[in-house]
Every structure is written in structure tokens, then in C-alpha cells.
């Protein structure tokens, strides 16, 4: 070991402000720490464990696959990958799928696909991609350049050129959408990290109309909102639109790392052999988990039941907002819920943890609530009781 390196330095880089607990076990809506303390987990691994922790329907299939084959390259056909792609196409407006390992990689693939498509159909100068303020699209340099939050971009200049940010939900700003080199728009229909803020349907309709008239691709980031999180398999369904490209990850694998983009055929066809790739993307274990997850989402009543729980939680939180003036607004879609609060949201999150409840923030003054889609009415009541206590203590 170098004499200049202190033995007291933590071996893991400090890129996270970690909460002072160590989780060792999870099942359904609950997790346990290394002391055996049980928590109601209404974070779902940040909208990842949509079927709860270690769901039986996924665990069984992954355990079988682990006995057979863990990895092979994409130079060969992978049965579970082909089946998952077919299932995603069957249940979306897209035609073809590319698999990767994460949400950031999915958005990177979408950005490359948009520019490749524009290069072929509009010329190499048509490379600008429009995104929106307070958006979050990932931490890689490309997806960070697409993210409309300056605080996350500080220290990483120069960012990739070719991105422009417009105000979210601002109809007047749409007049500035089209420039001579604009090729695509990338947006979230509910800004998760940006404050749990849903897109206004009329604003979305206007945006889509402008894009259609000007041959601009519409790419929807469903990484946090997809896989049933907001009450339909994909949130774009609730807006009555058909994106050219959809990026997904998080809930797709029930906690096993996987990401993907789903694209319309006329867009996907520009991704020919050698244009993009991934060593681990769509490997047998990840796509087995994804296939089991999607099958359960579309074949069971879990999404329908989650809508009922979402309505129940929304009603309960609305009543609390009338009871406590610390709650300024309740917003969101489905089981992606936000409480706009007075003061620092993290203070409420920390207090909730003391009552064995895990929740998150979405910016400085928004509490983010992400129950698993499988959560029960009894668990929802437990959550509402704890939240009541949290606000009563402030």
C-alpha cells in the first residue's frame, strides 16, 4: 500500500449520503437491517422493486436460470431475451427492443438512436435534442447533458453539445421548440427526481402536434414511471400518445439490473450491426427476471389493484394535507406520489425512519413516496399512521 494513502479512508467512494442503516433482507413491502429491525419500505429501491422485494414469481425463474447459463454474448441468440422483447412489443406501441443494463444506458441508447436517425433522414447537422428543466435522465456524461438540472452538472464541464432545455409544462415555451437542427425531444411524463411533477395533458398534446408537423422524434423516459408504477404498464398510455422511443429500466427486472429502449420500426432500423452494443445487456439472468416481471404485470391483477391502493393513499394524504399546514400540496400519479412540504423534506424522511418507515426526497422540499405495486390496504394504513405521527411531531 502506498505510504501516501491513509488506512482510514473508506474503500467505497462517497458518492452517496447514506442513511445510517444496513439492510440485509427484504420480502414484499418490508426490509430488515443488520440488527433485525423491520421497516416498511415505501421506496421500492427507488421505483425498482415494483412487485415487492424478492417476489416469488421472479425468484423461481431466476433460480432456474442460475442453474443453466449466467452469461453469453449478444453474438448468439438468447431465448429469454427474445421472449422478453416480444412481450414488451406486444404490450407497447413499439416494434423493436435494445437491451442494456440501466436507465442511464437506456437513455444513452435513445440519444444515439435519435441522432443516428436524424443523420440518415435529415442530415448530420440535425442533431439537437430538446429536454426540459428539472428533468433527470441519468448520470453518464450523455444522459447528464440531457438532464435539465444545473446543480447535477456542476464540475463536469464541458458537457456534450447539442442539448437545449425548455421550461416543463410551459405552453408559451413550446413556441421555441423547433429550430433548424432539432431532431428529437426527450421528456418524462412525471418528473420523479425533479419533484414528482406530472406533465399537463394539454401541454403534451401541443408538444406532440409540433413534433409531428416538424418530423421531430418523441422519446419518453419511462425509467421511473414504467412497469405499472403510475397505474398503467407505461405512463404514455394515459396521455393517449405513441412515442417513437421509450426508455425503461428500474421496475423491469424487479431488482436485477436491466434496461431497454423500445422503438418504432422506422426509427429502430437505423441501429444496424455495429452501431450500438452491450456486453451484459439482455443477458440470460437479467432477461429471465424481466420476462417473469412483465408476465406477472400483464397477466395478473397487480396493476389494477395498485390503482385502488393509489386512490386510497391519495385520499389519506389529502386529508393529512388538510390537517397539517406543513403539507403544501399532494401530487403525482399512481404509486409515484409526492408531498410538497414547508421546510426541508429530508427532516421528515429522517423522522419517518425513526418510526420504521422508509421514504425518499425529490428535491429540497418534496417527499417522494414509492410503495411496491403489491402493497396492501393494511400496509397503506400503517404508512398513513406513521406519516400522521411524523407531521404531528414537526
mmCIF file of C-alpha atoms in Angstrom:
data_model
loop_
_atom_site.group_PDB
_atom_site.id
_atom_site.type_symbol
_atom_site.label_atom_id
_atom_site.label_comp_id
_atom_site.label_asym_id
_atom_site.label_seq_id
_atom_site.Cartn_x
_atom_site.Cartn_y
_atom_site.Cartn_z
ATOM 1 C CA UNK A 1 0.000 0.000 0.000
ATOM 2 C CA UNK A 2 1.241 3.484 -0.855
ATOM 3 C CA UNK A 3 2.560 5.445 2.138
ATOM 4 C CA UNK A 4 0.506 8.430 0.944
ATOM 5 C CA UNK A 5 -2.821 6.618 1.337
ATOM 6 C CA UNK A 6 -4.383 6.620 4.788
ATOM 7 C CA UNK A 7 -5.657 3.282 6.028
ATOM 8 C CA UNK A 8 -8.636 5.216 7.462
ATOM 9 C CA UNK A 9 -10.030 6.069 4.018
ATOM 10 C CA UNK A 10 -13.304 4.288 3.247
ATOM 11 C CA UNK A 11 -12.890 1.807 0.384
ATOM 12 C CA UNK A 12 -16.142 2.974 -1.273
ATOM 13 C CA UNK A 13 -16.245 6.418 -2.886
ATOM 14 C CA UNK A 14 -18.537 8.852 -1.067
ATOM 15 C CA UNK A 15 -20.955 9.463 -3.951
ATOM 16 C CA UNK A 16 -23.969 8.813 -1.706
ATOM 17 C CA UNK A 17 -25.202 10.372 1.515
ATOM 18 C CA UNK A 18 -26.174 7.041 3.013
ATOM 19 C CA UNK A 19 -28.777 6.675 5.724
ATOM 20 C CA UNK A 20 -27.383 5.145 8.948
ATOM 21 C CA UNK A 21 -28.832 1.672 8.423
ATOM 22 C CA UNK A 22 -27.556 -1.504 6.762
ATOM 23 C CA UNK A 23 -30.244 -3.541 5.035
ATOM 24 C CA UNK A 24 -29.711 -7.298 4.861
ATOM 25 C CA UNK A 25 -33.089 -8.818 3.965
ATOM 26 C CA UNK A 26 -36.277 -7.928 2.109
ATOM 27 C CA UNK A 27 -39.615 -9.529 1.345
ATOM 28 C CA UNK A 28 -42.720 -7.901 -0.058
ATOM 29 C CA UNK A 29 -43.142 -4.383 1.341
ATOM 30 C CA UNK A 30 -40.641 -4.845 4.167
ATOM 31 C CA UNK A 31 -36.879 -4.816 4.703
ATOM 32 C CA UNK A 32 -34.764 -5.705 7.736
ATOM 33 C CA UNK A 33 -31.471 -4.207 8.897
ATOM 34 C CA UNK A 34 -28.463 -5.979 10.351
ATOM 35 C CA UNK A 35 -29.868 -5.661 13.868
ATOM 36 C CA UNK A 36 -33.137 -7.311 12.877
ATOM 37 C CA UNK A 37 -35.170 -4.081 12.842
ATOM 38 C CA UNK A 38 -38.087 -4.207 10.397
ATOM 39 C CA UNK A 39 -39.037 -1.285 8.156
ATOM 40 C CA UNK A 40 -41.999 -0.617 5.881
ATOM 41 C CA UNK A 41 -40.234 0.179 2.628
ATOM 42 C CA UNK A 42 -42.128 2.764 0.628
ATOM 43 C CA UNK A 43 -39.123 3.482 -1.591
ATOM 44 C CA UNK A 44 -39.182 0.194 -3.549
ATOM 45 C CA UNK A 45 -35.469 0.606 -4.221
ATOM 46 C CA UNK A 46 -36.350 3.918 -5.934
ATOM 47 C CA UNK A 47 -39.240 2.523 -8.007
ATOM 48 C CA UNK A 48 -37.352 -0.671 -8.812
ATOM 49 C CA UNK A 49 -38.968 -3.415 -6.720
ATOM 50 C CA UNK A 50 -42.440 -2.841 -8.148
ATOM 51 C CA UNK A 51 -43.510 -6.372 -7.224
ATOM 52 C CA UNK A 52 -42.027 -6.002 -3.756
ATOM 53 C CA UNK A 53 -38.742 -7.410 -2.519
ATOM 54 C CA UNK A 54 -37.753 -10.882 -3.754
ATOM 55 C CA UNK A 55 -41.100 -11.680 -5.436
ATOM 56 C CA UNK A 56 -41.723 -15.417 -5.676
ATOM 57 C CA UNK A 57 -42.770 -15.312 -9.339
ATOM 58 C CA UNK A 58 -39.416 -13.794 -10.312
ATOM 59 C CA UNK A 59 -37.239 -15.632 -7.798
ATOM 60 C CA UNK A 60 -38.378 -19.043 -9.041
ATOM 61 C CA UNK A 61 -37.487 -18.285 -12.655
ATOM 62 C CA UNK A 62 -34.135 -16.654 -11.828
ATOM 63 C CA UNK A 63 -33.099 -19.604 -9.642
ATOM 64 C CA UNK A 64 -33.832 -21.980 -12.538
ATOM 65 C CA UNK A 65 -31.787 -19.839 -14.924
ATOM 66 C CA UNK A 66 -28.866 -19.704 -12.478
ATOM 67 C CA UNK A 67 -28.617 -23.471 -12.778
ATOM 68 C CA UNK A 68 -28.336 -23.266 -16.562
ATOM 69 C CA UNK A 69 -26.465 -20.262 -18.007
ATOM 70 C CA UNK A 70 -25.450 -16.929 -16.498
ATOM 71 C CA UNK A 71 -23.932 -15.149 -19.442
ATOM 72 C CA UNK A 72 -23.271 -15.359 -23.129
ATOM 73 C CA UNK A 73 -22.540 -12.549 -25.544
ATOM 74 C CA UNK A 74 -25.050 -10.975 -27.877
ATOM 75 C CA UNK A 75 -23.258 -12.656 -30.765
ATOM 76 C CA UNK A 76 -25.622 -15.549 -30.023
ATOM 77 C CA UNK A 77 -29.393 -15.811 -29.699
ATOM 78 C CA UNK A 78 -30.683 -15.688 -26.119
ATOM 79 C CA UNK A 79 -34.147 -17.253 -25.724
ATOM 80 C CA UNK A 80 -35.274 -15.248 -22.674
ATOM 81 C CA UNK A 81 -34.129 -12.036 -24.391
ATOM 82 C CA UNK A 82 -36.183 -12.783 -27.471
ATOM 83 C CA UNK A 83 -39.240 -13.669 -25.370
ATOM 84 C CA UNK A 84 -38.958 -10.514 -23.267
ATOM 85 C CA UNK A 85 -38.567 -8.332 -26.361
ATOM 86 C CA UNK A 86 -41.672 -9.920 -27.884
ATOM 87 C CA UNK A 87 -43.625 -9.357 -24.648
ATOM 88 C CA UNK A 88 -42.598 -5.675 -24.488
ATOM 89 C CA UNK A 89 -43.522 -5.121 -28.131
ATOM 90 C CA UNK A 90 -46.856 -6.876 -27.626
ATOM 91 C CA UNK A 91 -47.707 -4.568 -24.730
ATOM 92 C CA UNK A 92 -46.396 -1.256 -26.089
ATOM 93 C CA UNK A 93 -46.626 0.918 -29.174
ATOM 94 C CA UNK A 94 -43.088 -0.034 -30.219
ATOM 95 C CA UNK A 95 -41.751 -2.617 -32.647
ATOM 96 C CA UNK A 96 -38.179 -3.464 -31.658
ATOM 97 C CA UNK A 97 -36.122 -3.551 -28.451
ATOM 98 C CA UNK A 98 -32.494 -2.967 -27.493
ATOM 99 C CA UNK A 99 -31.344 -4.258 -24.087
ATOM 100 C CA UNK A 100 -28.761 -2.732 -21.772
ATOM 101 C CA UNK A 101 -28.090 -2.679 -18.026
ATOM 102 C CA UNK A 102 -29.535 0.503 -16.544
ATOM 103 C CA UNK A 103 -31.680 3.567 -17.048
ATOM 104 C CA UNK A 104 -28.750 5.798 -17.903
ATOM 105 C CA UNK A 105 -27.642 3.306 -20.560
ATOM 106 C CA UNK A 106 -31.179 3.153 -21.919
ATOM 107 C CA UNK A 107 -31.238 6.926 -22.332
ATOM 108 C CA UNK A 108 -27.757 6.857 -23.871
ATOM 109 C CA UNK A 109 -29.091 4.377 -26.423
ATOM 110 C CA UNK A 110 -32.111 6.603 -27.079
ATOM 111 C CA UNK A 111 -29.897 9.646 -27.632
ATOM 112 C CA UNK A 112 -27.666 7.749 -30.046
ATOM 113 C CA UNK A 113 -30.663 6.321 -31.875
ATOM 114 C CA UNK A 114 -32.192 9.778 -32.313
ATOM 115 C CA UNK A 115 -29.000 11.220 -33.752
ATOM 116 C CA UNK A 116 -28.429 8.215 -35.996
ATOM 117 C CA UNK A 117 -31.986 8.519 -37.315
ATOM 118 C CA UNK A 118 -31.624 12.264 -37.901
ATOM 119 C CA UNK A 119 -28.264 11.803 -39.609
ATOM 120 C CA UNK A 120 -29.855 9.460 -42.111
ATOM 121 C CA UNK A 121 -33.143 11.290 -42.684
ATOM 122 C CA UNK A 122 -32.372 14.972 -42.022
ATOM 123 C CA UNK A 123 -28.611 15.327 -42.330
ATOM 124 C CA UNK A 124 -25.750 15.336 -39.836
ATOM 125 C CA UNK A 125 -26.422 18.928 -38.783
ATOM 126 C CA UNK A 126 -29.808 17.943 -37.344
ATOM 127 C CA UNK A 127 -28.505 16.691 -34.007
ATOM 128 C CA UNK A 128 -30.124 18.881 -31.348
ATOM 129 C CA UNK A 129 -32.212 17.161 -28.651
ATOM 130 C CA UNK A 130 -34.640 19.183 -26.541
ATOM 131 C CA UNK A 131 -35.242 18.229 -22.896
ATOM 132 C CA UNK A 132 -36.861 20.091 -20.004
ATOM 133 C CA UNK A 133 -35.902 21.917 -16.833
ATOM 134 C CA UNK A 134 -35.817 19.803 -13.668
ATOM 135 C CA UNK A 135 -35.651 16.625 -15.723
ATOM 136 C CA UNK A 136 -33.434 13.717 -14.732
ATOM 137 C CA UNK A 137 -32.154 11.279 -17.337
ATOM 138 C CA UNK A 138 -29.055 9.714 -15.761
ATOM 139 C CA UNK A 139 -25.505 10.200 -14.521
ATOM 140 C CA UNK A 140 -23.414 9.240 -17.552
ATOM 141 C CA UNK A 141 -21.986 12.190 -19.465
ATOM 142 C CA UNK A 142 -24.537 11.932 -22.259
ATOM 143 C CA UNK A 143 -27.588 11.433 -20.043
ATOM 144 C CA UNK A 144 -26.295 14.115 -17.665
ATOM 145 C CA UNK A 145 -26.041 16.510 -20.600
ATOM 146 C CA UNK A 146 -29.708 15.731 -21.314
ATOM 147 C CA UNK A 147 -30.670 16.372 -17.681
ATOM 148 C CA UNK A 148 -32.131 19.833 -17.085
ATOM 149 C CA UNK A 149 -30.616 20.428 -13.637
ATOM 150 C CA UNK A 150 -27.546 22.662 -13.390
ATOM 151 C CA UNK A 151 -26.757 21.553 -9.824
ATOM 152 C CA UNK A 152 -26.108 17.996 -11.064
ATOM 153 C CA UNK A 153 -23.957 19.189 -13.951
ATOM 154 C CA UNK A 154 -21.569 21.346 -11.923
ATOM 155 C CA UNK A 155 -17.973 20.237 -12.150
ATOM 156 C CA UNK A 156 -18.452 18.061 -15.228
ATOM 157 C CA UNK A 157 -17.981 20.651 -17.973
ATOM 158 C CA UNK A 158 -17.707 20.591 -20.849
ATOM 159 C CA UNK A 159 -20.991 18.731 -21.262
ATOM 160 C CA UNK A 160 -21.872 17.162 -24.582
ATOM 161 C CA UNK A 161 -23.112 19.747 -27.074
ATOM 162 C CA UNK A 162 -26.437 19.517 -28.832
ATOM 163 C CA UNK A 163 -28.908 19.803 -25.951
ATOM 164 C CA UNK A 164 -31.388 22.574 -25.226
ATOM 165 C CA UNK A 165 -33.659 22.859 -22.184
ATOM 166 C CA UNK A 166 -37.164 24.327 -22.175
ATOM 167 C CA UNK A 167 -39.388 25.002 -19.137
ATOM 168 C CA UNK A 168 -41.518 21.975 -18.243
ATOM 169 C CA UNK A 169 -45.305 22.383 -18.660
ATOM 170 C CA UNK A 170 -44.839 25.832 -20.209
ATOM 171 C CA UNK A 171 -47.090 26.249 -23.267
ATOM 172 C CA UNK A 172 -45.515 29.543 -24.318
ATOM 173 C CA UNK A 173 -42.053 27.932 -24.332
ATOM 174 C CA UNK A 174 -43.199 25.398 -26.923
ATOM 175 C CA UNK A 175 -43.019 28.204 -29.467
ATOM 176 C CA UNK A 176 -39.232 27.859 -29.106
ATOM 177 C CA UNK A 177 -39.210 24.081 -29.550
ATOM 178 C CA UNK A 178 -38.323 23.881 -33.213
ATOM 179 C CA UNK A 179 -35.011 25.078 -34.600
ATOM 180 C CA UNK A 180 -33.354 24.172 -37.850
ATOM 181 C CA UNK A 181 -31.229 21.438 -36.247
ATOM 182 C CA UNK A 182 -33.774 19.965 -33.793
ATOM 183 C CA UNK A 183 -34.144 16.206 -34.201
ATOM 184 C CA UNK A 184 -35.812 14.894 -31.038
ATOM 185 C CA UNK A 185 -37.493 15.637 -27.720
ATOM 186 C CA UNK A 186 -36.826 13.603 -24.575
ATOM 187 C CA UNK A 187 -39.231 14.006 -21.662
ATOM 188 C CA UNK A 188 -40.597 12.409 -18.515
ATOM 189 C CA UNK A 189 -44.381 12.354 -18.194
ATOM 190 C CA UNK A 190 -43.917 12.566 -14.447
ATOM 191 C CA UNK A 191 -40.700 14.204 -13.335
ATOM 192 C CA UNK A 192 -39.594 11.954 -10.488
ATOM 193 C CA UNK A 193 -36.260 13.322 -9.285
ATOM 194 C CA UNK A 194 -37.448 16.769 -10.337
ATOM 195 C CA UNK A 195 -40.219 16.903 -7.738
ATOM 196 C CA UNK A 196 -42.895 14.302 -8.642
ATOM 197 C CA UNK A 197 -44.454 16.690 -11.143
ATOM 198 C CA UNK A 198 -46.854 15.278 -13.785
ATOM 199 C CA UNK A 199 -46.912 16.674 -17.292
ATOM 200 C CA UNK A 200 -50.039 18.647 -18.170
ATOM 201 C CA UNK A 201 -52.051 16.649 -20.763
ATOM 202 C CA UNK A 202 -52.866 19.718 -22.877
ATOM 203 C CA UNK A 203 -49.196 20.716 -22.894
ATOM 204 C CA UNK A 204 -48.247 17.203 -24.004
ATOM 205 C CA UNK A 205 -50.825 17.300 -26.809
ATOM 206 C CA UNK A 206 -49.376 20.577 -28.058
ATOM 207 C CA UNK A 207 -45.832 19.226 -27.878
ATOM 208 C CA UNK A 208 -46.760 16.083 -29.826
ATOM 209 C CA UNK A 209 -48.544 18.104 -32.508
ATOM 210 C CA UNK A 210 -45.495 20.315 -33.020
ATOM 211 C CA UNK A 211 -43.188 17.299 -33.213
ATOM 212 C CA UNK A 212 -45.374 15.531 -35.779
ATOM 213 C CA UNK A 213 -45.546 18.605 -38.004
ATOM 214 C CA UNK A 214 -41.767 19.022 -37.940
ATOM 215 C CA UNK A 215 -40.609 15.375 -38.107
ATOM 216 C CA UNK A 216 -39.121 15.550 -34.590
ATOM 217 C CA UNK A 217 -38.839 12.266 -32.699
ATOM 218 C CA UNK A 218 -40.699 11.966 -29.404
ATOM 219 C CA UNK A 219 -38.760 9.965 -26.807
ATOM 220 C CA UNK A 220 -40.374 9.273 -23.431
ATOM 221 C CA UNK A 221 -38.232 8.402 -20.415
ATOM 222 C CA UNK A 222 -40.295 5.776 -18.548
ATOM 223 C CA UNK A 223 -37.434 4.600 -16.348
ATOM 224 C CA UNK A 224 -39.171 5.606 -13.108
ATOM 225 C CA UNK A 225 -42.759 5.743 -14.376
ATOM 226 C CA UNK A 226 -42.899 2.470 -16.312
ATOM 227 C CA UNK A 227 -43.770 -1.088 -15.343
ATOM 228 C CA UNK A 228 -47.105 -0.206 -13.770
ATOM 229 C CA UNK A 229 -45.800 2.476 -11.429
ATOM 230 C CA UNK A 230 -48.457 5.071 -12.345
ATOM 231 C CA UNK A 231 -51.432 2.774 -12.965
ATOM 232 C CA UNK A 232 -50.750 1.518 -16.493
ATOM 233 C CA UNK A 233 -47.830 -0.539 -17.764
ATOM 234 C CA UNK A 234 -46.463 2.652 -19.354
ATOM 235 C CA UNK A 235 -47.470 6.174 -18.392
ATOM 236 C CA UNK A 236 -47.665 7.356 -22.006
ATOM 237 C CA UNK A 237 -50.835 5.249 -22.339
ATOM 238 C CA UNK A 238 -52.640 7.680 -20.011
ATOM 239 C CA UNK A 239 -51.786 10.586 -22.323
ATOM 240 C CA UNK A 240 -53.090 8.912 -25.479
ATOM 241 C CA UNK A 241 -49.784 9.258 -27.324
ATOM 242 C CA UNK A 242 -47.403 6.883 -29.117
ATOM 243 C CA UNK A 243 -43.739 7.809 -28.571
ATOM 244 C CA UNK A 244 -41.173 6.926 -31.202
ATOM 245 C CA UNK A 245 -38.804 5.694 -28.478
ATOM 246 C CA UNK A 246 -39.437 4.575 -24.877
ATOM 247 C CA UNK A 247 -36.637 4.073 -22.359
ATOM 248 C CA UNK A 248 -37.216 1.705 -19.428
ATOM 249 C CA UNK A 249 -35.222 0.152 -16.579
ATOM 250 C CA UNK A 250 -35.794 0.104 -12.785
ATOM 251 C CA UNK A 251 -39.004 -1.936 -12.360
ATOM 252 C CA UNK A 252 -38.306 -4.058 -15.439
ATOM 253 C CA UNK A 253 -36.134 -6.592 -13.588
ATOM 254 C CA UNK A 254 -37.557 -6.487 -10.040
ATOM 255 C CA UNK A 255 -34.115 -5.509 -8.766
ATOM 256 C CA UNK A 256 -31.968 -7.459 -11.239
ATOM 257 C CA UNK A 257 -30.098 -4.817 -13.317
ATOM 258 C CA UNK A 258 -31.625 -4.354 -16.760
ATOM 259 C CA UNK A 259 -32.564 -1.525 -19.073
ATOM 260 C CA UNK A 260 -34.026 -1.238 -22.550
ATOM 261 C CA UNK A 261 -35.354 1.017 -25.255
ATOM 262 C CA UNK A 262 -38.430 0.178 -27.304
ATOM 263 C CA UNK A 263 -38.644 1.930 -30.667
ATOM 264 C CA UNK A 264 -40.897 2.204 -33.666
ATOM 265 C CA UNK A 265 -39.628 0.178 -36.616
ATOM 266 C CA UNK A 266 -38.871 3.177 -38.824
ATOM 267 C CA UNK A 267 -36.579 4.522 -36.103
ATOM 268 C CA UNK A 268 -35.089 1.236 -34.917
ATOM 269 C CA UNK A 269 -33.974 0.240 -38.396
ATOM 270 C CA UNK A 270 -31.047 2.696 -38.280
ATOM 271 C CA UNK A 271 -29.460 0.626 -35.486
ATOM 272 C CA UNK A 272 -27.824 -1.914 -37.776
ATOM 273 C CA UNK A 273 -24.982 -4.310 -36.863
ATOM 274 C CA UNK A 274 -22.075 -2.468 -35.246
ATOM 275 C CA UNK A 275 -23.948 0.764 -34.481
ATOM 276 C CA UNK A 276 -24.507 0.039 -30.787
ATOM 277 C CA UNK A 277 -23.937 -2.777 -28.335
ATOM 278 C CA UNK A 278 -23.624 -4.016 -24.768
ATOM 279 C CA UNK A 279 -21.604 -6.883 -23.309
ATOM 280 C CA UNK A 280 -24.026 -7.654 -20.490
ATOM 281 C CA UNK A 281 -27.189 -6.107 -21.920
ATOM 282 C CA UNK A 282 -30.010 -8.628 -22.182
ATOM 283 C CA UNK A 283 -28.023 -11.466 -20.608
ATOM 284 C CA UNK A 284 -29.917 -14.674 -19.694
ATOM 285 C CA UNK A 285 -30.325 -13.918 -15.973
ATOM 286 C CA UNK A 286 -31.482 -10.314 -16.405
ATOM 287 C CA UNK A 287 -33.959 -11.069 -19.184
ATOM 288 C CA UNK A 288 -35.311 -14.062 -17.268
ATOM 289 C CA UNK A 289 -36.061 -11.690 -14.384
ATOM 290 C CA UNK A 290 -37.536 -9.152 -16.793
ATOM 291 C CA UNK A 291 -39.727 -11.724 -18.519
ATOM 292 C CA UNK A 292 -41.093 -13.036 -15.213
ATOM 293 C CA UNK A 293 -41.747 -9.470 -14.060
ATOM 294 C CA UNK A 294 -43.544 -8.312 -17.196
ATOM 295 C CA UNK A 295 -45.548 -11.537 -17.454
ATOM 296 C CA UNK A 296 -46.834 -11.038 -13.933
ATOM 297 C CA UNK A 297 -47.608 -7.364 -14.502
ATOM 298 C CA UNK A 298 -49.682 -8.010 -17.615
ATOM 299 C CA UNK A 299 -51.277 -11.326 -16.661
ATOM 300 C CA UNK A 300 -52.244 -10.663 -13.025
ATOM 301 C CA UNK A 301 -54.392 -8.002 -11.365
ATOM 302 C CA UNK A 302 -51.434 -6.303 -9.694
ATOM 303 C CA UNK A 303 -51.631 -3.048 -11.706
ATOM 304 C CA UNK A 304 -55.411 -2.809 -11.268
ATOM 305 C CA UNK A 305 -55.083 -3.403 -7.532
ATOM 306 C CA UNK A 306 -52.304 -0.832 -7.293
ATOM 307 C CA UNK A 307 -54.647 1.796 -8.755
ATOM 308 C CA UNK A 308 -57.114 1.136 -5.947
ATOM 309 C CA UNK A 309 -54.360 1.453 -3.329
ATOM 310 C CA UNK A 310 -53.087 4.615 -5.026
ATOM 311 C CA UNK A 311 -56.536 6.196 -4.760
ATOM 312 C CA UNK A 312 -56.737 5.153 -1.110
ATOM 313 C CA UNK A 313 -53.314 6.645 -0.339
ATOM 314 C CA UNK A 314 -54.099 9.830 -2.245
ATOM 315 C CA UNK A 315 -57.296 10.281 -0.240
ATOM 316 C CA UNK A 316 -55.430 9.675 3.018
ATOM 317 C CA UNK A 317 -52.625 12.070 2.154
ATOM 318 C CA UNK A 318 -55.102 14.721 1.046
ATOM 319 C CA UNK A 319 -56.812 14.504 4.445
ATOM 320 C CA UNK A 320 -53.435 14.899 6.137
ATOM 321 C CA UNK A 321 -52.721 17.977 3.995
ATOM 322 C CA UNK A 322 -55.930 19.486 5.361
ATOM 323 C CA UNK A 323 -54.834 18.611 8.902
ATOM 324 C CA UNK A 324 -51.243 19.869 8.756
ATOM 325 C CA UNK A 325 -50.229 23.204 7.251
ATOM 326 C CA UNK A 326 -46.708 21.816 6.725
ATOM 327 C CA UNK A 327 -48.085 19.976 3.668
ATOM 328 C CA UNK A 328 -48.491 22.458 0.820
ATOM 329 C CA UNK A 329 -49.550 20.037 -1.938
ATOM 330 C CA UNK A 330 -50.103 16.385 -2.772
ATOM 331 C CA UNK A 331 -49.260 15.358 -6.333
ATOM 332 C CA UNK A 332 -48.158 12.532 -8.573
ATOM 333 C CA UNK A 333 -49.655 9.611 -10.493
ATOM 334 C CA UNK A 334 -50.475 6.119 -9.289
ATOM 335 C CA UNK A 335 -47.910 4.960 -6.767
ATOM 336 C CA UNK A 336 -45.443 7.710 -7.624
ATOM 337 C CA UNK A 337 -46.584 10.267 -5.053
ATOM 338 C CA UNK A 338 -45.110 13.496 -3.751
ATOM 339 C CA UNK A 339 -45.766 15.706 -0.760
ATOM 340 C CA UNK A 340 -44.672 19.318 -1.150
ATOM 341 C CA UNK A 341 -43.732 20.438 2.360
ATOM 342 C CA UNK A 342 -42.610 23.519 4.225
ATOM 343 C CA UNK A 343 -39.015 23.248 5.340
ATOM 344 C CA UNK A 344 -36.571 20.519 4.385
ATOM 345 C CA UNK A 345 -38.088 17.268 3.116
ATOM 346 C CA UNK A 346 -35.136 15.284 4.446
ATOM 347 C CA UNK A 347 -36.138 16.161 8.012
ATOM 348 C CA UNK A 348 -39.442 14.356 7.540
ATOM 349 C CA UNK A 349 -37.704 11.412 5.860
ATOM 350 C CA UNK A 350 -35.333 11.060 8.815
ATOM 351 C CA UNK A 351 -38.198 11.275 11.316
ATOM 352 C CA UNK A 352 -40.136 8.608 9.396
ATOM 353 C CA UNK A 353 -37.146 6.280 9.579
ATOM 354 C CA UNK A 354 -37.240 6.554 13.365
ATOM 355 C CA UNK A 355 -40.778 5.162 13.110
ATOM 356 C CA UNK A 356 -39.634 2.249 10.891
ATOM 357 C CA UNK A 357 -40.792 3.784 7.613
ATOM 358 C CA UNK A 358 -38.541 4.355 4.594
ATOM 359 C CA UNK A 359 -39.434 7.163 2.187
ATOM 360 C CA UNK A 360 -37.385 9.497 -0.036
ATOM 361 C CA UNK A 361 -36.962 13.078 -1.158
ATOM 362 C CA UNK A 362 -37.378 14.519 -4.642
ATOM 363 C CA UNK A 363 -35.647 17.839 -4.303
ATOM 364 C CA UNK A 364 -35.303 20.003 -1.201
ATOM 365 C CA UNK A 365 -38.988 20.329 -0.322
ATOM 366 C CA UNK A 366 -40.723 17.269 -1.781
ATOM 367 C CA UNK A 367 -41.194 13.915 -0.064
ATOM 368 C CA UNK A 368 -41.319 11.048 -2.566
ATOM 369 C CA UNK A 369 -43.461 8.001 -1.797
ATOM 370 C CA UNK A 370 -42.937 4.843 -3.871
ATOM 371 C CA UNK A 371 -44.752 1.809 -2.454
ATOM 372 C CA UNK A 372 -44.485 -1.522 -4.236
ATOM 373 C CA UNK A 373 -47.457 -2.146 -6.502
ATOM 374 C CA UNK A 374 -48.228 -5.148 -4.334
ATOM 375 C CA UNK A 375 -48.687 -3.158 -1.120
ATOM 376 C CA UNK A 376 -51.850 -3.907 0.832
ATOM 377 C CA UNK A 377 -54.516 -1.718 2.407
ATOM 378 C CA UNK A 378 -53.213 -2.748 5.840
ATOM 379 C CA UNK A 379 -49.712 -1.584 4.893
ATOM 380 C CA UNK A 380 -51.133 1.643 3.473
ATOM 381 C CA UNK A 381 -52.909 2.234 6.790
ATOM 382 C CA UNK A 382 -49.630 1.614 8.611
ATOM 383 C CA UNK A 383 -47.922 4.155 6.351
ATOM 384 C CA UNK A 384 -50.622 6.792 6.875
ATOM 385 C CA UNK A 385 -50.500 6.287 10.630
ATOM 386 C CA UNK A 386 -46.730 6.803 10.696
ATOM 387 C CA UNK A 387 -46.869 9.843 8.393
ATOM 388 C CA UNK A 388 -49.501 11.344 10.657
ATOM 389 C CA UNK A 389 -47.130 10.938 13.610
ATOM 390 C CA UNK A 390 -44.243 12.436 11.635
ATOM 391 C CA UNK A 391 -46.127 15.643 10.816
ATOM 392 C CA UNK A 392 -47.566 15.838 14.324
ATOM 393 C CA UNK A 393 -44.018 15.905 15.682
ATOM 394 C CA UNK A 394 -42.904 18.827 13.496
#
